[in-house]
Amino acid sequence: LLEYRSVYTDRGVFCFSDLPNAASTRPPMNNSSEAQGLLNNVESASPTAPDSSRRPADAVDRGAEVSATRGKEWPGGGDGHDGAFGGVFALRDGDAVVYRLAVSVGMLLLAACVGIAGTVLFVVGSSDPPTLRGPDNNRCFSVEECPIELYNLPVAMPLTKGTPLSVKWTVTQGAKSNAKEFPKGKVCPAAPPSSIYDDLGSCGMLKEGHPYYRFNELGYRWVAHSEWTYTATFDWPASSDAIASVLHKKKNGYGSYSMDGMLLLEFEGLDTLATIYLNGAVLGTSDNMFNKYTFTVTGKLKERNNITIAFANPIVYGNDRQNDYPFKVPVTQFPNFLTASENPKAKWLPSPGGRNFVRKAQSDFGWDWGPALIGAGVWKPVHILALHAGRIDYVSPRQTFASDGSVTLQLVVGGQLRAACRTGPLAVEGILTPPGVKADKKHSMVTSEQVIGYDTSGAVCRGLEKLTGGYEQLFPTQTTLTFHLPKPTLWWPIGYSDTPGQLYRLEVRLRAGTASSMGYILDKQHKRVGIRKVRLIMDPLFDVSHGQSLDKWPACKPAIDWYRTMEPGMSFCDAYKKVRQEGSVWDNEKQQYCHDQGCCQSGDCNKCPPQLEQCTPSFKAETFYFEINGLPVWAKGANLIPFSSFHSSVTEKDMRRVLDAALEGNQNMLRVWGGGIYPVDFLYNWADENGVMLWQEFMFACGMYPTTKEFLGSVAEEVRQQAKRLTHHASVVVWGGNNENESAMTWFPEIAANYATYVTDYVDLYLGVILEELRKITGPSTVFVDSSPSNGPLTDEPKRYRKSWGDAWDPNRGDVHFYNYVMDCLDVTLYPRAKFISEFGFQSLPSLLTYFEGATDPSHGSRDFHIASHFAYYRQRHVGGNSEMIRLSGAHFIVPTSQQTLPRRLSDAATDTNGTSAPAPPVPRSPHTVNMTAWLADADPSHILREYRKYFNDSSVGLSVANATETEEEKELVTDFEPEAISRAINNAEVDDFDKFVYLTQLEQGRCYDAAVRHWRRIKADWDARTMGVLYWQLNDVWQGPSWSSLEYGGRWKLLHHMAQRFFAPLMVTVSFNTDADLLEVFAVSDIPLPVYRGTLTVQAIRYSDGTYIYKEVKSDIALGALTSMLLLRTKVSQVLQSTWWDPAHLFTTSCSVTECFLRFIITFPDQPAYVGGKKASEGPRGGTQ
């Protein structure tokens, strides 16, 4: 046990040193009470020498010398390992012994310099002597032999998983809820950090199994529509002694861990809207899932304590806030099965459109790739923190690069100090250790300390005030430590150095007194910092014309006129933008948008051009790419969505499986998408170590957001907390304000009618709050884009960010999101020549193995495993997605006949092919609110609609329907389908066909991505393109269902991810193939930052049927420059397909058609740098052949 005692003295810094051979002034003490009696009389004890009356008043303030010497033997203990230990400790002032204290059998007393208010802190209570180790791991017994660090650090007593206390967590239904699925008065055990679904599942309340299983999301809607209350009861130790015995804390140097002083109750994350009570009294509230909430509880804890957290319902809250708002704040909605019909006759609940008023993961409300499982609960840890004098809040690196290659590294250290009116000297110091260097003071660089919070008289509080009622408050402080690095080791992205991800180790300390006085370390943080310079390069390229003439697009003007007729008051150019972004097809014969399968057969269905002269001002096209340490980087990667709907259940193993797959897929950048959550520290540490760049978005997506004082205040705190947590991570190279919210300003009629109001709110939120608060923490050089896609900033001076307004989908500026489901995805001429593609993609189905891992099981056969089954449409959250996959795969492969038939009402004419070769404009995935009635009815007519009535018709939850009787309209919805869409018998042949169809969707998805990425990488050298990055949508899945991902839920690779290894390889060969022009061009693309030589290109034409080589050409001695794209070969297609060439074994004189043969292109560079590829140098190269 550790026992803590303090003795207050008037002034001074005291040191005790062990003098085993010195004579004692009194006999050895035999018990702790006798020792304590002596300690209590320290101030009145007479010094041995010199006479205290003759000593200067400030003699002790000069600091006592620690001159401990080691005797040949420990008194009473031989070599100090066996037997009892005794010794003499003396307070010294230079050579004069001011006071001696003896310690005998069974006792050890350690003390050291303490500089907080002249306090001397004694640590009593070990039956064994200290075993100290020096730098060489040899035993030592003195400060000279091994410096002893003495600690009085903040101590966190966990109250959730892993707590040493006896804590009992429970969950009950809230007072306003009474769902019949949860018995009245029922109390379930809980195990935070957790989701309400986790705790109800463990309690047996989710009767049908996991929420991901088949239709359980629908059956468990009562969970999302209820309120929940979590309760924790625990006993609090009565003394610091008892707390110490629970914690068993030890550190090098046997420092103290005091639980005295200020106590803080901290909730790392609450989901979301909660009122918190401690022992029946309100502590405060939470309204933001992403924020940590801290409450002072000094003097409020009892022997037995109760914490109650009452969660309000986020759906009701969001709708209420929207109803109270002075105008509509529109947001996209998805078919997430928590929304109700838009059919007014059905009398169901309106769709929950208020998600944007709730600071919660927006995807929890459902998205077009995942379910709506709106959770509640204590989703992150809870603890009680004890502070002595203060703590370090954050460390923000600021780097200045000089022309000679040196770097000045400034560390802005933010702290929080207790509001004590009497303070001693406090110092902040930093120790920086270069990569690969042993962390000791001999090889480390130590800054000069910065002294803060010093008050010699004790009469001035330095602006620190006490709250009413005697409870203290933490006040912020900030200081700067400076390092000069003459030849720094730089942090590089993977593929651009033989040692990517190089990090300096940093230790920052808050110390009592000064470093020279050996004061107690009150807090310390360990960080790893990368030295790198990041710039977003937006250089002018060329003048963009005013756009094309309307006369060349005969279907454009009728479409514009139709919109203006439907929405009177809409301007010509606003209608033009709507036509460009609308996913439907305009039928020029019928003079309307058509929504029937097979519409627009005339071939005259082309829509508006990308740029129209009436609506396009003249501007300069600009580059958009990231420069790291002065080197242009071609960004290759994907978008990262949440790993699960149950955020607290995700483990490091789960994340590592997905992240390592990205690394193996030759990716060097991930975009943390703005509709989910801020990932845990593990992800950022992984990215730092592996040299993977991160595009970190704030959590706002696909809609407008309110700008009330309360909302903006919550967002400001959210930004501050996340910026403080992430600012030191070298991997975060760009911050994004939101996902698609600038684009969303063209999606809603409310905005068109009052555009200026929404622009003002947009600027207030993303520039006035988010950018402003971000750069207060991270510094003015932080790279920031307010939205994605966007045109990027017009100017970004340190104190003035001017937004570049315009068409956010414009390929000539900024980054682009591209979705077009009617195009031939292998026709690369249809892809925009954009500067940076931060989203694009096509859907595929997950494998049956993944479906079997929690979504369904083989016993359901073709009832589930058929493209027209209820299950297949239930899992598809992108409207029209299944028909798109049939059409996409059928464009180049033969889809099994049984998988070609869809229910009549499910055919999505909005994405049917238009039958022409004219390029279609980009189609956002879900820019508009979908028709819920048709979608739900089509998805599962015999089950879903009745389940809606079953679960929504419960007035006890306050969400009842007006009429539970099935209406004629509803009956019609249930029966208005092709027969095969209704319940069907199991057909094993159809299951086999479905498995084949799954394979085809993945194969075609991979081919689409392969064609697009190879094209974009090739045109990085084209003067009018300069494409410098592709982040495909999306890397991972949140559950088992169809999506745009390359990794299935759980991390299993789709075919796309295997192909990504090739099309993201640092060295790539790509082909432009045009049969009409009889032209074949072969290009080599290199992202290697060094030139490569002695390359060989091999071109082969091979017949499918028998593997016969029809053509072969070899080009040798190829040299390829650094970071370039270069044409290697231009030839005629006819020459390749009709060839006579000599082989040592055969003479071939034959021909081949484009449907009979395939072409193989192989490029090899034996001199490829060893570090290139998806692994670090220590793991070996990934090869030099493509």
Tab-separated table of C-alpha atoms in Angstrom, residues 6-245:
chain	number	residue	atom	x	y	z
A	6	SER	CA	2.135	16.117	3.215
A	7	VAL	CA	3.832	18.613	5.507
A	8	TYR	CA	3.352	22.284	4.807
A	9	THR	CA	6.288	24.610	5.286
A	10	ASP	CA	6.458	28.348	4.957
A	11	ARG	CA	8.642	28.579	1.869
A	12	GLY	CA	11.251	26.673	0.012
A	13	VAL	CA	12.227	23.653	-1.988
A	14	PHE	CA	13.452	20.700	0.065
A	15	CYS	CA	15.351	17.557	-0.850
A	16	PHE	CA	15.939	14.393	1.126
A	17	SER	CA	18.849	12.132	0.275
A	18	ASP	CA	19.676	8.680	1.570
A	19	LEU	CA	22.792	8.484	3.775
A	20	PRO	CA	23.016	4.827	4.809
A	21	ASN	CA	26.270	5.290	6.755
A	22	ALA	CA	25.367	8.457	8.596
A	23	ALA	CA	24.595	8.485	12.261
A	24	SER	CA	20.999	8.861	13.231
A	25	THR	CA	19.774	11.532	15.595
A	26	ARG	CA	17.441	9.042	17.246
A	27	PRO	CA	16.865	5.329	17.417
A	28	PRO	CA	15.263	3.619	14.452
A	29	MET	CA	11.464	3.771	14.318
A	30	ASN	CA	9.591	0.553	14.703
A	31	ASN	CA	6.222	1.354	13.212
A	32	SER	CA	4.475	3.734	10.884
A	33	SER	CA	2.676	5.631	13.667
A	34	GLU	CA	5.988	6.542	15.243
A	35	ALA	CA	7.264	7.653	11.845
A	36	GLN	CA	4.150	9.712	11.350
A	37	GLY	CA	4.628	11.352	14.708
A	38	LEU	CA	8.071	12.422	13.684
A	39	LEU	CA	6.793	13.736	10.355
A	40	ASN	CA	4.177	15.807	12.135
A	41	ASN	CA	6.938	17.555	14.058
A	42	VAL	CA	9.247	18.303	11.146
A	43	GLU	CA	8.680	22.048	11.306
A	44	SER	CA	9.446	22.305	15.023
A	45	ALA	CA	12.426	19.986	15.066
A	46	SER	CA	15.761	21.549	15.756
A	47	PRO	CA	18.355	21.264	13.045
A	48	THR	CA	21.547	19.453	13.783
A	49	ALA	CA	23.827	22.076	12.264
A	50	PRO	CA	24.222	24.877	11.663
A	51	ASP	CA	22.120	26.815	14.111
A	52	SER	CA	18.902	27.784	12.447
A	53	SER	CA	19.009	31.298	13.833
A	54	ARG	CA	22.296	31.949	11.991
A	55	ARG	CA	21.085	30.720	8.593
A	56	PRO	CA	19.884	33.205	5.992
A	57	ALA	CA	16.119	33.351	5.681
A	58	ASP	CA	16.246	32.232	2.080
A	59	ALA	CA	18.946	29.577	2.506
A	60	VAL	CA	16.634	26.715	1.760
A	61	ASP	CA	15.175	28.473	-1.287
A	62	ARG	CA	18.467	28.077	-3.133
A	63	GLY	CA	17.658	24.407	-3.406
A	64	ALA	CA	19.083	21.476	-1.509
A	65	GLU	CA	21.812	19.372	-2.958
A	66	VAL	CA	21.039	15.737	-3.569
A	67	SER	CA	24.297	14.002	-2.688
A	68	ALA	CA	23.183	10.523	-1.887
A	69	THR	CA	25.935	7.958	-1.624
A	70	ARG	CA	25.644	4.245	-1.634
A	71	GLY	CA	27.067	2.240	1.260
A	72	LYS	CA	28.667	-1.138	0.836
A	73	GLU	CA	25.656	-2.715	2.446
A	74	TRP	CA	22.088	-1.721	3.156
A	75	PRO	CA	21.668	-1.551	6.925
A	76	GLY	CA	19.982	-4.689	8.109
A	77	GLY	CA	19.476	-5.963	4.602
A	78	GLY	CA	22.714	-7.223	3.132
A	79	ASP	CA	22.681	-6.271	-0.545
A	80	GLY	CA	19.258	-4.687	-0.360
A	81	HIS	CA	17.330	-7.616	-1.795
A	82	ASP	CA	16.838	-9.788	1.254
A	83	GLY	CA	15.821	-8.893	4.756
A	84	ALA	CA	14.631	-5.628	6.145
A	85	PHE	CA	15.740	-2.188	5.089
A	86	GLY	CA	16.717	0.740	7.201
A	87	GLY	CA	18.388	4.019	6.433
A	88	VAL	CA	18.898	7.644	7.306
A	89	PHE	CA	17.468	10.496	5.241
A	90	ALA	CA	18.827	13.982	5.754
A	91	LEU	CA	17.685	17.407	4.681
A	92	ARG	CA	20.772	19.259	3.533
A	93	ASP	CA	21.571	22.853	2.677
A	94	GLY	CA	24.896	22.641	0.904
A	95	ASP	CA	27.294	20.920	3.280
A	96	ALA	CA	25.163	21.628	6.328
A	97	VAL	CA	22.793	18.982	7.565
A	98	VAL	CA	19.580	20.770	8.401
A	99	TYR	CA	17.628	17.752	9.563
A	100	ARG	CA	18.109	14.009	9.787
A	101	LEU	CA	15.466	11.334	9.788
A	102	ALA	CA	16.012	7.619	10.343
A	103	VAL	CA	13.983	4.776	8.865
A	104	SER	CA	14.259	1.225	10.164
A	105	VAL	CA	13.038	-2.292	9.635
A	106	GLY	CA	10.007	-2.650	7.378
A	107	MET	CA	9.864	1.016	6.397
A	108	LEU	CA	10.983	3.037	3.425
A	109	LEU	CA	10.593	6.774	3.199
A	110	LEU	CA	11.271	8.564	-0.066
A	111	ALA	CA	10.961	12.272	-0.665
A	112	ALA	CA	12.174	14.703	-3.258
A	113	CYS	CA	12.128	18.308	-4.298
A	114	VAL	CA	8.633	19.696	-4.408
A	115	GLY	CA	7.826	23.185	-5.551
A	116	ILE	CA	4.084	23.608	-5.220
A	117	ALA	CA	3.386	26.093	-2.423
A	118	GLY	CA	6.410	24.818	-0.523
A	119	THR	CA	4.767	21.455	0.076
A	120	VAL	CA	6.911	18.472	1.006
A	121	LEU	CA	5.254	15.222	-0.022
A	122	PHE	CA	6.337	12.026	1.757
A	123	VAL	CA	5.622	8.587	0.427
A	124	VAL	CA	5.463	5.960	3.135
A	125	GLY	CA	5.038	2.253	2.999
A	126	SER	CA	7.121	-0.447	1.319
A	127	SER	CA	8.683	-3.417	3.056
A	128	ASP	CA	11.303	-3.787	0.296
A	129	PRO	CA	14.024	-1.404	-0.787
A	130	PRO	CA	13.727	0.315	-4.172
A	131	THR	CA	15.151	-1.538	-7.127
A	132	LEU	CA	16.232	1.192	-9.506
A	133	ARG	CA	17.714	0.686	-12.952
A	134	GLY	CA	20.041	2.973	-14.860
A	135	PRO	CA	20.258	3.518	-18.630
A	136	ASP	CA	22.348	0.357	-18.962
A	137	ASN	CA	19.812	-1.585	-16.867
A	138	ASN	CA	22.265	-1.996	-13.982
A	139	ARG	CA	21.046	-1.563	-10.417
A	140	CYS	CA	21.789	1.779	-8.837
A	141	PHE	CA	21.041	3.481	-5.552
A	142	SER	CA	21.580	7.175	-6.095
A	143	VAL	CA	20.270	10.058	-8.137
A	144	GLU	CA	23.659	10.355	-9.823
A	145	GLU	CA	23.578	6.732	-10.948
A	146	CYS	CA	20.003	6.766	-12.212
A	147	PRO	CA	17.986	9.990	-12.256
A	148	ILE	CA	14.705	9.520	-10.469
A	149	GLU	CA	11.596	11.094	-11.957
A	150	LEU	CA	9.065	11.999	-9.288
A	151	TYR	CA	5.427	12.160	-10.254
A	152	ASN	CA	2.189	13.569	-8.989
A	153	LEU	CA	0.227	12.906	-12.162
A	154	PRO	CA	-3.492	13.137	-12.826
A	155	VAL	CA	-5.103	9.838	-11.966
A	156	ALA	CA	-8.075	8.512	-13.946
A	157	MET	CA	-10.328	6.119	-12.045
A	158	PRO	CA	-12.358	4.326	-14.737
A	159	LEU	CA	-16.054	3.760	-14.140
A	160	THR	CA	-16.670	1.679	-17.264
A	161	LYS	CA	-15.034	-1.500	-18.556
A	162	GLY	CA	-11.767	-2.252	-16.774
A	163	THR	CA	-12.615	-0.391	-13.568
A	164	PRO	CA	-11.046	-1.694	-10.335
A	165	LEU	CA	-14.074	-0.413	-8.429
A	166	SER	CA	-17.325	-2.252	-7.972
A	167	VAL	CA	-19.496	-0.394	-10.491
A	168	LYS	CA	-22.926	-1.599	-11.531
A	169	TRP	CA	-24.405	-0.238	-14.763
A	170	THR	CA	-28.040	-0.723	-15.745
A	171	VAL	CA	-30.370	0.551	-18.453
A	172	THR	CA	-34.115	1.071	-18.359
A	173	GLN	CA	-36.654	2.601	-20.689
A	174	GLY	CA	-37.145	6.334	-20.269
A	175	ALA	CA	-40.154	7.815	-18.530
A	176	LYS	CA	-41.766	8.968	-21.798
A	177	SER	CA	-41.460	5.589	-23.521
A	178	ASN	CA	-43.437	2.429	-23.051
A	179	ALA	CA	-42.664	0.087	-25.931
A	180	LYS	CA	-44.427	-3.214	-25.468
A	181	GLU	CA	-41.281	-5.082	-26.509
A	182	PHE	CA	-39.598	-3.889	-23.314
A	183	PRO	CA	-41.619	-4.961	-20.237
A	184	LYS	CA	-42.595	-2.207	-17.863
A	185	GLY	CA	-40.190	-1.977	-14.955
A	186	LYS	CA	-37.609	-4.121	-16.715
A	187	VAL	CA	-33.995	-3.378	-15.715
A	188	CYS	CA	-31.189	-4.634	-17.917
A	189	PRO	CA	-27.511	-4.817	-17.019
A	190	ALA	CA	-25.310	-2.603	-19.194
A	191	ALA	CA	-21.618	-2.656	-19.986
A	192	PRO	CA	-20.435	0.725	-21.290
A	193	PRO	CA	-18.766	1.692	-23.530
A	194	SER	CA	-21.651	0.278	-25.520
A	195	SER	CA	-24.685	0.950	-27.665
A	196	ILE	CA	-28.219	0.443	-26.508
A	197	TYR	CA	-28.432	-2.376	-29.061
A	198	ASP	CA	-25.430	-4.098	-27.452
A	199	ASP	CA	-26.956	-3.900	-23.988
A	200	LEU	CA	-30.460	-4.927	-25.043
A	201	GLY	CA	-29.011	-7.838	-26.996
A	202	SER	CA	-27.046	-9.047	-23.975
A	203	CYS	CA	-30.203	-8.736	-21.913
A	204	GLY	CA	-32.212	-10.899	-24.304
A	205	MET	CA	-34.510	-8.075	-25.388
A	206	LEU	CA	-33.679	-8.399	-29.095
A	207	LYS	CA	-35.584	-11.618	-29.594
A	208	GLU	CA	-34.772	-12.182	-33.257
A	209	GLY	CA	-31.016	-11.940	-32.890
A	210	HIS	CA	-28.523	-9.394	-34.144
A	211	PRO	CA	-29.924	-6.179	-35.676
A	212	TYR	CA	-28.079	-6.962	-38.926
A	213	TYR	CA	-29.854	-10.289	-39.373
A	214	ARG	CA	-32.355	-10.265	-42.241
A	215	PHE	CA	-35.194	-7.803	-41.460
A	216	ASN	CA	-34.354	-7.186	-37.795
A	217	GLU	CA	-33.532	-3.544	-38.402
A	218	LEU	CA	-37.213	-3.130	-39.173
A	219	GLY	CA	-38.388	-5.159	-36.204
A	220	TYR	CA	-36.181	-3.245	-33.773
A	221	ARG	CA	-37.377	0.237	-34.673
A	222	TRP	CA	-38.959	0.487	-31.253
A	223	VAL	CA	-35.427	0.811	-29.857
A	224	ALA	CA	-34.718	3.923	-31.908
A	225	HIS	CA	-38.086	5.460	-31.077
A	226	SER	CA	-37.726	4.979	-27.316
A	227	GLU	CA	-35.919	6.957	-24.655
A	228	TRP	CA	-33.349	5.233	-22.466
A	229	THR	CA	-31.846	5.839	-19.050
A	230	TYR	CA	-28.456	4.513	-17.954
A	231	THR	CA	-27.534	4.280	-14.269
A	232	ALA	CA	-24.226	3.547	-12.540
A	233	THR	CA	-23.870	2.868	-8.834
A	234	PHE	CA	-20.456	2.660	-7.211
A	235	ASP	CA	-18.666	3.022	-3.889
A	236	TRP	CA	-16.047	5.747	-3.675
A	237	PRO	CA	-12.983	5.064	-1.477
A	238	ALA	CA	-13.032	7.171	1.654
A	239	SER	CA	-9.377	8.241	1.520
A	240	SER	CA	-6.447	8.651	-0.789
A	241	ASP	CA	-4.874	5.655	0.903
A	242	ALA	CA	-7.777	3.468	-0.065
A	243	ILE	CA	-7.820	4.808	-3.596
A	244	ALA	CA	-4.121	4.149	-3.977
A	245	SER	CA	-4.594	0.597	-2.815
